[in-house]
PDB file of C-alpha atoms and ligand atoms in Angstrom:
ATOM      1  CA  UNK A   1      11.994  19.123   2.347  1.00 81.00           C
ATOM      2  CA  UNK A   2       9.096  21.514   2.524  1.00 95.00           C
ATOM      3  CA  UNK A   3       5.470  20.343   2.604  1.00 97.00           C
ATOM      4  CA  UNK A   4       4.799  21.440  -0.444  1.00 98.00           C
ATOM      5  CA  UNK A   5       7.709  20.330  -2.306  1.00 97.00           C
ATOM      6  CA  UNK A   6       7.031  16.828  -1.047  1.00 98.00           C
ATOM      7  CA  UNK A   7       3.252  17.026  -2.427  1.00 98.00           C
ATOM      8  CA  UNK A   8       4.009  18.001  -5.456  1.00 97.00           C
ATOM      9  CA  UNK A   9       7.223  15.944  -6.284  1.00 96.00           C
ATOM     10  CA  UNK A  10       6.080  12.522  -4.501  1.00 97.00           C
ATOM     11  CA  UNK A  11       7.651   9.864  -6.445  1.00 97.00           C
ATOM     12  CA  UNK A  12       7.283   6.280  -5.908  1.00 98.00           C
ATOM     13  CA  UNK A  13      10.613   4.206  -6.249  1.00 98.00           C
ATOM     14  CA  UNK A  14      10.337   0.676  -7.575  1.00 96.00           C
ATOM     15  CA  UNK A  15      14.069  -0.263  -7.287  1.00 97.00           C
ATOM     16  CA  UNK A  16      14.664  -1.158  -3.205  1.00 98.00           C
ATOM     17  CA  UNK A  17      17.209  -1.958  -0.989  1.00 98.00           C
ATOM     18  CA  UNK A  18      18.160  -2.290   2.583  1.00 98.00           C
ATOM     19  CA  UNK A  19      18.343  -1.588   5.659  1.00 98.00           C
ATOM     20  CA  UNK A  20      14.408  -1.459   6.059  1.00 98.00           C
ATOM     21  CA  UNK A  21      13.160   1.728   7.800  1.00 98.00           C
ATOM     22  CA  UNK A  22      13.870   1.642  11.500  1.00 98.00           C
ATOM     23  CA  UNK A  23      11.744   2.042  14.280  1.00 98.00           C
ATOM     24  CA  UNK A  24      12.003   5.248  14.563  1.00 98.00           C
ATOM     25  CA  UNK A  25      11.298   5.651  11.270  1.00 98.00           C
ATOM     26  CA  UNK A  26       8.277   3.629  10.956  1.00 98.00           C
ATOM     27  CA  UNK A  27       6.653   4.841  14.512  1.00 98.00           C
ATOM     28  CA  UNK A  28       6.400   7.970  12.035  1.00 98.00           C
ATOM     29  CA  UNK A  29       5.591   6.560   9.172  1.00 98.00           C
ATOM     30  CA  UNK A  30       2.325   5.134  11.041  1.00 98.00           C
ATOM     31  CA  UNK A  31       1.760   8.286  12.557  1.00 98.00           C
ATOM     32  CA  UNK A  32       1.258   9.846   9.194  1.00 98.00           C
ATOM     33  CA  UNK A  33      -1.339   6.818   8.258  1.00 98.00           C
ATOM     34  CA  UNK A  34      -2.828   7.779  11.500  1.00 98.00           C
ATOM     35  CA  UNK A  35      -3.928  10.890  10.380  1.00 98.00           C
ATOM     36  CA  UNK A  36      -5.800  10.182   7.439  1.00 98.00           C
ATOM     37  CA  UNK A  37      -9.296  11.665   6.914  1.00 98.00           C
ATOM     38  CA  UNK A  38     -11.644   9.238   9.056  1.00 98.00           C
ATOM     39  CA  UNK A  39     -15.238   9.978   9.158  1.00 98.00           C
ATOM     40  CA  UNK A  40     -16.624   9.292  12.649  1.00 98.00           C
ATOM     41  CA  UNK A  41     -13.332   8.536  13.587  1.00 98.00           C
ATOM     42  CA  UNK A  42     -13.781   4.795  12.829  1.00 98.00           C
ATOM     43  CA  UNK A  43     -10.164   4.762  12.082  1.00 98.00           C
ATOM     44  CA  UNK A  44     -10.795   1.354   9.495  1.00 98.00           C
ATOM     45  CA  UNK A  45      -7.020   0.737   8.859  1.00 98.00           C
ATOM     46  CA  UNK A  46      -4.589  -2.261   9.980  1.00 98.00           C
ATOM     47  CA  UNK A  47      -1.349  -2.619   9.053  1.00 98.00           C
ATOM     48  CA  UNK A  48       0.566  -5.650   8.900  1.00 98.00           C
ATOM     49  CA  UNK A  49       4.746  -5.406   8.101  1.00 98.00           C
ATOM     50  CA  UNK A  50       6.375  -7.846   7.003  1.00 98.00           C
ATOM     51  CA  UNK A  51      10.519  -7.890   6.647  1.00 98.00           C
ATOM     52  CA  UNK A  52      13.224 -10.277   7.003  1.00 97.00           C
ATOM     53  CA  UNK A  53      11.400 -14.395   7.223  1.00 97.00           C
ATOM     54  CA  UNK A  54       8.248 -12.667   7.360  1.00 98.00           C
ATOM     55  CA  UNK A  55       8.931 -11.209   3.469  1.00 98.00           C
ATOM     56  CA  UNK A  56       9.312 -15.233   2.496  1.00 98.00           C
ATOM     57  CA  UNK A  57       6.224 -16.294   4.449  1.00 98.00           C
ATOM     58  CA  UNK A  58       4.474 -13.469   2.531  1.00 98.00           C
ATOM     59  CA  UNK A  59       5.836 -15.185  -0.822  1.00 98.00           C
ATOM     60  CA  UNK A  60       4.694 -18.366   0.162  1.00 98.00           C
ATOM     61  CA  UNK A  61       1.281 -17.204   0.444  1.00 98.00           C
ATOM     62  CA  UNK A  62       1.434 -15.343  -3.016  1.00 98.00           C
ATOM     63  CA  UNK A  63       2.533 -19.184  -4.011  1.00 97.00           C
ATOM     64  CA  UNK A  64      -0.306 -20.941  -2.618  1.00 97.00           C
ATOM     65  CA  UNK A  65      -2.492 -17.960  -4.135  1.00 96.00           C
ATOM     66  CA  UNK A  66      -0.813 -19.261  -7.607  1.00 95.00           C
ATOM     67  CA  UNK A  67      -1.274 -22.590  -6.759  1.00 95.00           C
ATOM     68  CA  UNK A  68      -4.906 -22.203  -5.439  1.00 94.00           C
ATOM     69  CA  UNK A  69      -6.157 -20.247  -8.453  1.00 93.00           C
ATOM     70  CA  UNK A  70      -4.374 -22.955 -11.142  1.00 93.00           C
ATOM     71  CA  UNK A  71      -3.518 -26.227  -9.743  1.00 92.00           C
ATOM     72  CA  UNK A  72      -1.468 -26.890 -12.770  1.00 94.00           C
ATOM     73  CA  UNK A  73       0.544 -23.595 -12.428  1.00 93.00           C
ATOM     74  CA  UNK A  74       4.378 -24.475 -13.117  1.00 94.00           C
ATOM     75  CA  UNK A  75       7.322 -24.068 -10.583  1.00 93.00           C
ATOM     76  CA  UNK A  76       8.342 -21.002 -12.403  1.00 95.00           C
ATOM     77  CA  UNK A  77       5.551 -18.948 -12.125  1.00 94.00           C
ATOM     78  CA  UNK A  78       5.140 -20.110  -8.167  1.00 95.00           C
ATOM     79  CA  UNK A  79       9.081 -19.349  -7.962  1.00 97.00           C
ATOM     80  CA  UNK A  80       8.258 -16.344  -9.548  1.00 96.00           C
ATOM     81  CA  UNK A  81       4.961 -14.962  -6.909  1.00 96.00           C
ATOM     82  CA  UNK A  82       7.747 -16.230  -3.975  1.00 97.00           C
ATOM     83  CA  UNK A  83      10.678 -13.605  -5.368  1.00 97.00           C
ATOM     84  CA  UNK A  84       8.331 -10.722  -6.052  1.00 96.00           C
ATOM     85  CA  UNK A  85       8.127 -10.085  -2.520  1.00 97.00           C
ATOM     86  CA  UNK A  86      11.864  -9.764  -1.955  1.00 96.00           C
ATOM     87  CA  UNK A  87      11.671  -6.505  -4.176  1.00 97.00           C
ATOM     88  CA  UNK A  88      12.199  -4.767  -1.137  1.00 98.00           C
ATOM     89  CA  UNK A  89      13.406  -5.642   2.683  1.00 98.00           C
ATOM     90  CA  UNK A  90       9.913  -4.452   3.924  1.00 98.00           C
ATOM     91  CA  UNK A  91       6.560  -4.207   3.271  1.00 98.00           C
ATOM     92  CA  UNK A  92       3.729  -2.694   4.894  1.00 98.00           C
ATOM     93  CA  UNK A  93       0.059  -4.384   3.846  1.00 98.00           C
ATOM     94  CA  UNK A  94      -2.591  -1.463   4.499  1.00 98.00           C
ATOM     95  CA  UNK A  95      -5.863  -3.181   5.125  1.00 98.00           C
ATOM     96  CA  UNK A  96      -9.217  -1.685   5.301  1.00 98.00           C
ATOM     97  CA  UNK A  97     -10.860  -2.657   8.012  1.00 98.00           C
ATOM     98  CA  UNK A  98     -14.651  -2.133   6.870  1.00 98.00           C
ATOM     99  CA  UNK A  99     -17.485  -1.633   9.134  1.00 97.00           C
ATOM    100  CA  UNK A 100     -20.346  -2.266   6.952  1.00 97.00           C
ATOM    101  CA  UNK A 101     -23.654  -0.814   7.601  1.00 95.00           C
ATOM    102  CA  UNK A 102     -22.263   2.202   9.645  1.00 95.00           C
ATOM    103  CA  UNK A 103     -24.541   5.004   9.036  1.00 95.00           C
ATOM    104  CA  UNK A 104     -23.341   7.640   7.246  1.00 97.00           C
ATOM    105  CA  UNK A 105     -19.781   5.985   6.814  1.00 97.00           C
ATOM    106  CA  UNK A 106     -20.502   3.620   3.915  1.00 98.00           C
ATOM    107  CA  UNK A 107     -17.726   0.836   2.947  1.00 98.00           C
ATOM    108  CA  UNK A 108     -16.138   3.233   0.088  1.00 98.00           C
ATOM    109  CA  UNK A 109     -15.545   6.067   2.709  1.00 98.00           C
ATOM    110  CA  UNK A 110     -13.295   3.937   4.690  1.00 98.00           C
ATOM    111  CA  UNK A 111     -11.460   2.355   2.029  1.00 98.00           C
ATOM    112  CA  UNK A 112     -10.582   5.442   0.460  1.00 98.00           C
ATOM    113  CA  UNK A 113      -9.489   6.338   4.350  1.00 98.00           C
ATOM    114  CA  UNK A 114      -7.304   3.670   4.161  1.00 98.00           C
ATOM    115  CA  UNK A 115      -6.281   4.427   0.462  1.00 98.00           C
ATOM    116  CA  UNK A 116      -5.204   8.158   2.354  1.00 98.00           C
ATOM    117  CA  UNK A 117      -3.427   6.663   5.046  1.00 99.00           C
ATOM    118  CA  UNK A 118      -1.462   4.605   2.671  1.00 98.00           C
ATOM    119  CA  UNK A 119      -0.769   7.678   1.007  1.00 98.00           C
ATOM    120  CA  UNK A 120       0.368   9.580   4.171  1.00 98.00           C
ATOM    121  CA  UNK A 121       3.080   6.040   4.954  1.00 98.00           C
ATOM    122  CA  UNK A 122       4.316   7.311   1.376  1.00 98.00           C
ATOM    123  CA  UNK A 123       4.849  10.644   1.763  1.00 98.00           C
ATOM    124  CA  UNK A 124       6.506  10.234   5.105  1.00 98.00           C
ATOM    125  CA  UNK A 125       8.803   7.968   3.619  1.00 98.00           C
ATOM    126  CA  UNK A 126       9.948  10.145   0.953  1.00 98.00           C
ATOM    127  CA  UNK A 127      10.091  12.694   3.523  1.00 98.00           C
ATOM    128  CA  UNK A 128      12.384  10.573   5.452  1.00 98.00           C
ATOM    129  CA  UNK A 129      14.577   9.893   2.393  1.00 98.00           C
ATOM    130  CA  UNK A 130      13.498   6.410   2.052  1.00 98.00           C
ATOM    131  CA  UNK A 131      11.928   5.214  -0.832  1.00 98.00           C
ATOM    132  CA  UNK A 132       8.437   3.273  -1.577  1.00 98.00           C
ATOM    133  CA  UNK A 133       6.322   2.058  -4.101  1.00 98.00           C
ATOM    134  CA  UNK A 134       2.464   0.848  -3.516  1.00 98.00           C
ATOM    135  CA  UNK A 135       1.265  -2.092  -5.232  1.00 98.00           C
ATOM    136  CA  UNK A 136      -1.216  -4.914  -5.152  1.00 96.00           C
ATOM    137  CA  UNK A 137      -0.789  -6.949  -8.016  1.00 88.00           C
ATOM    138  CA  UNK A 138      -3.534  -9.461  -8.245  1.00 91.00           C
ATOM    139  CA  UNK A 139      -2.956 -10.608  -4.828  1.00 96.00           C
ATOM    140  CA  UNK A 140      -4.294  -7.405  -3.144  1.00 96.00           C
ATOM    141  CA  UNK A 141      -8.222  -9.110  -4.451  1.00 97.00           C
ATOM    142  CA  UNK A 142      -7.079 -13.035  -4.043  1.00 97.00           C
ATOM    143  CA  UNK A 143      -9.043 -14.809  -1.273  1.00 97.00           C
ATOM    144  CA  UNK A 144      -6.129 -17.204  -0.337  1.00 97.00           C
ATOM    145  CA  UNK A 145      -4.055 -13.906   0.489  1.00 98.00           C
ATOM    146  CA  UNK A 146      -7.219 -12.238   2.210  1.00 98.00           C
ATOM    147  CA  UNK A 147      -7.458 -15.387   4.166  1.00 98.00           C
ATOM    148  CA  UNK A 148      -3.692 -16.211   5.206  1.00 98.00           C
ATOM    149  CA  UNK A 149      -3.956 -12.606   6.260  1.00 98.00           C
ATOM    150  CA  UNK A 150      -6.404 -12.470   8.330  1.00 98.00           C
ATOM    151  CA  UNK A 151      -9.177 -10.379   6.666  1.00 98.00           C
ATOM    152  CA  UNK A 152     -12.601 -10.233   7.872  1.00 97.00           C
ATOM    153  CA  UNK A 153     -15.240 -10.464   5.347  1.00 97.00           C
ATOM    154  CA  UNK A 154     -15.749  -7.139   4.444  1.00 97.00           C
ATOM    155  CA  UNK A 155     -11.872  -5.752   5.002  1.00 98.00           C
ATOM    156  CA  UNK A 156      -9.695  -4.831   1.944  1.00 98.00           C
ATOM    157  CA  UNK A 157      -6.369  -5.142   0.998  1.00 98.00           C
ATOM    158  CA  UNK A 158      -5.952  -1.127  -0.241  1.00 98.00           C
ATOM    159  CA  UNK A 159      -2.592  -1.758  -1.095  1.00 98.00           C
ATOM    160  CA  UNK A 160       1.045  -3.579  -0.188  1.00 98.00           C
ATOM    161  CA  UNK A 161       3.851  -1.021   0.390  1.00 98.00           C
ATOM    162  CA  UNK A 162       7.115  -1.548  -0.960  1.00 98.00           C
ATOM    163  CA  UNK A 163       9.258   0.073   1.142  1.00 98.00           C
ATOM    164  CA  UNK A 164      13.418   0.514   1.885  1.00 98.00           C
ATOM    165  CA  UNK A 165      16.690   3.033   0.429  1.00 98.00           C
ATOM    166  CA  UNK A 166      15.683   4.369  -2.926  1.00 98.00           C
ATOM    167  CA  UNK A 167      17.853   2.153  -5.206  1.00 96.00           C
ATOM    168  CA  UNK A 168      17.722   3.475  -8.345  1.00 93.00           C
ATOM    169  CA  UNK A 169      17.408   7.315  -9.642  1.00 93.00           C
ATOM    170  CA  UNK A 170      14.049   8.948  -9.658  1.00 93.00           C
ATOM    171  CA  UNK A 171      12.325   9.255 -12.994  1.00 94.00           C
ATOM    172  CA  UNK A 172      11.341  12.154 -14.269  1.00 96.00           C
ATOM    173  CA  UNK A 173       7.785  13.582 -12.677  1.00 96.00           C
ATOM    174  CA  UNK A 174       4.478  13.529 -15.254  1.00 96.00           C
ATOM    175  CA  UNK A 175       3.807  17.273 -16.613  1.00 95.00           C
ATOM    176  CA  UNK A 176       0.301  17.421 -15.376  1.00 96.00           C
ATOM    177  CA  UNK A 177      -1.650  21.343 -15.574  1.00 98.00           C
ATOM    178  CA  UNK A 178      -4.763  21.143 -12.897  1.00 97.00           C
ATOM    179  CA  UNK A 179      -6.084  23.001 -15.447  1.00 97.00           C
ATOM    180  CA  UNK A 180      -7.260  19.543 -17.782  1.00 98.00           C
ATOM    181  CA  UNK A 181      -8.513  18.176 -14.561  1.00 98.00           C
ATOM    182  CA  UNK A 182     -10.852  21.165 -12.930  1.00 98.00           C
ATOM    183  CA  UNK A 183     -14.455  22.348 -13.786  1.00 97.00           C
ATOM    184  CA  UNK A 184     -14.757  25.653 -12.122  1.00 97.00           C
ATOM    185  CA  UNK A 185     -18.232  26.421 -11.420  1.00 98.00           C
ATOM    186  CA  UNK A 186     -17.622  30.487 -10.634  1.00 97.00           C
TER     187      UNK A 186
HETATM  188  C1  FMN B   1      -4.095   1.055  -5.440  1.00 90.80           C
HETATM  189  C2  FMN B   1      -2.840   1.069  -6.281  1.00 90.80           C
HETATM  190  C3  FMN B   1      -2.303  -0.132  -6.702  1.00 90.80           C
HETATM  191  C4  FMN B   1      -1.153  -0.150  -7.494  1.00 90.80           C
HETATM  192  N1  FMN B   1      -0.628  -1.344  -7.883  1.00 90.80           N
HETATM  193  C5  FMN B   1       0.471  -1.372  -8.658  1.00 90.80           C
HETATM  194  C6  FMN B   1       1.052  -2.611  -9.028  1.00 90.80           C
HETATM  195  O1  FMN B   1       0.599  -3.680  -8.647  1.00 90.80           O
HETATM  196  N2  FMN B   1       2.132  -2.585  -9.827  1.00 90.80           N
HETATM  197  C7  FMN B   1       2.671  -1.398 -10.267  1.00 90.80           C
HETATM  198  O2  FMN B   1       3.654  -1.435 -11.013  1.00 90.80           O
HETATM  199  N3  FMN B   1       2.157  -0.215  -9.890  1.00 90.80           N
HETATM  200  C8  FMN B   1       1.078  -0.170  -9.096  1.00 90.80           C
HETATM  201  N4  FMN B   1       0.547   1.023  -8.721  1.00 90.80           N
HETATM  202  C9  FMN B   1       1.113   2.284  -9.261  1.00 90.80           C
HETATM  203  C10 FMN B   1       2.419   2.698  -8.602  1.00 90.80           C
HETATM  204  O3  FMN B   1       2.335   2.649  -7.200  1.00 90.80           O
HETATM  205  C11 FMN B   1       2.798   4.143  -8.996  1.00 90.80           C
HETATM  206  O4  FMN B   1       1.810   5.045  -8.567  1.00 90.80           O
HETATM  207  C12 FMN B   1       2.990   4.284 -10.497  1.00 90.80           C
HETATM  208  O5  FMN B   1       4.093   3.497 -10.898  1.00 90.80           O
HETATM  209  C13 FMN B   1       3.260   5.733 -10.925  1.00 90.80           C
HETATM  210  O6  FMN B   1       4.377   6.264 -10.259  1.00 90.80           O
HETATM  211  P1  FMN B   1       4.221   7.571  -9.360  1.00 90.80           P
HETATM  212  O7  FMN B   1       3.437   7.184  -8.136  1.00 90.80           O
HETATM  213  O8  FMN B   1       5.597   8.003  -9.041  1.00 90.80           O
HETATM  214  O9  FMN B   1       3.487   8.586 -10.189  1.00 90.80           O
HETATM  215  C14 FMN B   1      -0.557   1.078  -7.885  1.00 90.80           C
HETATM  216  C15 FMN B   1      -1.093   2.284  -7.422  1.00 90.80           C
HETATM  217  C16 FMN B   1      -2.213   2.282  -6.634  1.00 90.80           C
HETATM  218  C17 FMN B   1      -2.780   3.592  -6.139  1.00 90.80           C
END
């Protein structure tokens, strides 16, 4: 597929299945994050993949983040935050990692890094002919996940990435002209 193509037809895929993407495949996939824009070259972005018993211990913390936020949450909505995760055999969190206070590089700038290198993990996958769909649910902004994930204070969850074989068939693309979105100042 040719570079534009791919821009212009990226298409996330919500229906998932396995194998996960291999090594191979995912030593590129991170190279693509890798090249996000990154002012000062503070590269803020982490990355934490989770497949196989690491999917379920990813569930169990989407549980807890149930649990933690209602106490009297019922088994089916807990049994519910466990399967969600098992939408796809891997995901890939992309975490901000925020140095605050860096001049000239305020928090925003390196979240929306992040935000593009989770972007360039997408396109590569299509690329690749796997499939992916970003989310973050409630969970992305939920302090039990932050903290059963490691996050320093100022970090972000930007986004988890859904991520296997496309498993369904790709809807139809949004007609979109630039034209409703750009001011031209000539
Ligand atoms: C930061 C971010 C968070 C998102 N979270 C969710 C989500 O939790 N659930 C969801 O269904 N879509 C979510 N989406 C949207 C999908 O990833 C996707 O963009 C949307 O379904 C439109 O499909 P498309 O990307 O093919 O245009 C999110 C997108 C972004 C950028």
């Amino acid at each position: 597929m040719d570079a534009m193509t791919l821009l212009h037809e990226r298409n996330s895929m919500g229906k998932l299945t396995g194998p996960p993407p291999d090594r191979q495949q995912l030593d590129a996939l991170y190279r693509a994050a890798l090249r996000a824009p990154d002012h000062k070259q503070l590269t803020p972005w982490r990355f934490i993949e989770f497949s196989g018993e690491g999917l379920d211990r990813l569930g169990e913390l989407f549980a807890k983040a149930e649990y933690q936020a209602n106490p009297h949450t019922d088994d089916g909505t807990m049994d519910a935050a466990r399967k969600k995760v098992r939408r796809a055999p891997m995901i890939i969190a992309v975490i901000a990692k925020v140095t605050p206070d860096f001049p000239k590089v305020p928090p925003i700038e390196q979240i929306i890094s992040a935000g593009c290198a989770a972007h360039g993990i997408l396109l590569a996958a299509q690329a690749l002919g796997l499939g992916g769909m970003w989310r973050s649910g409630g969970y992305a902004f939920d302090t039990t996940v932050r903290q059963g994930l490691g996050l320093a204070e100022h970090d972000q969850i930007v986004g988890f990435l859904y991520l296997g074989q496309p498993g369904g068939r790709n809807k139809p693309l949004p007609e979109r002209d630039p034209d409703d979105f750009v001011e031209r100042w000539d």
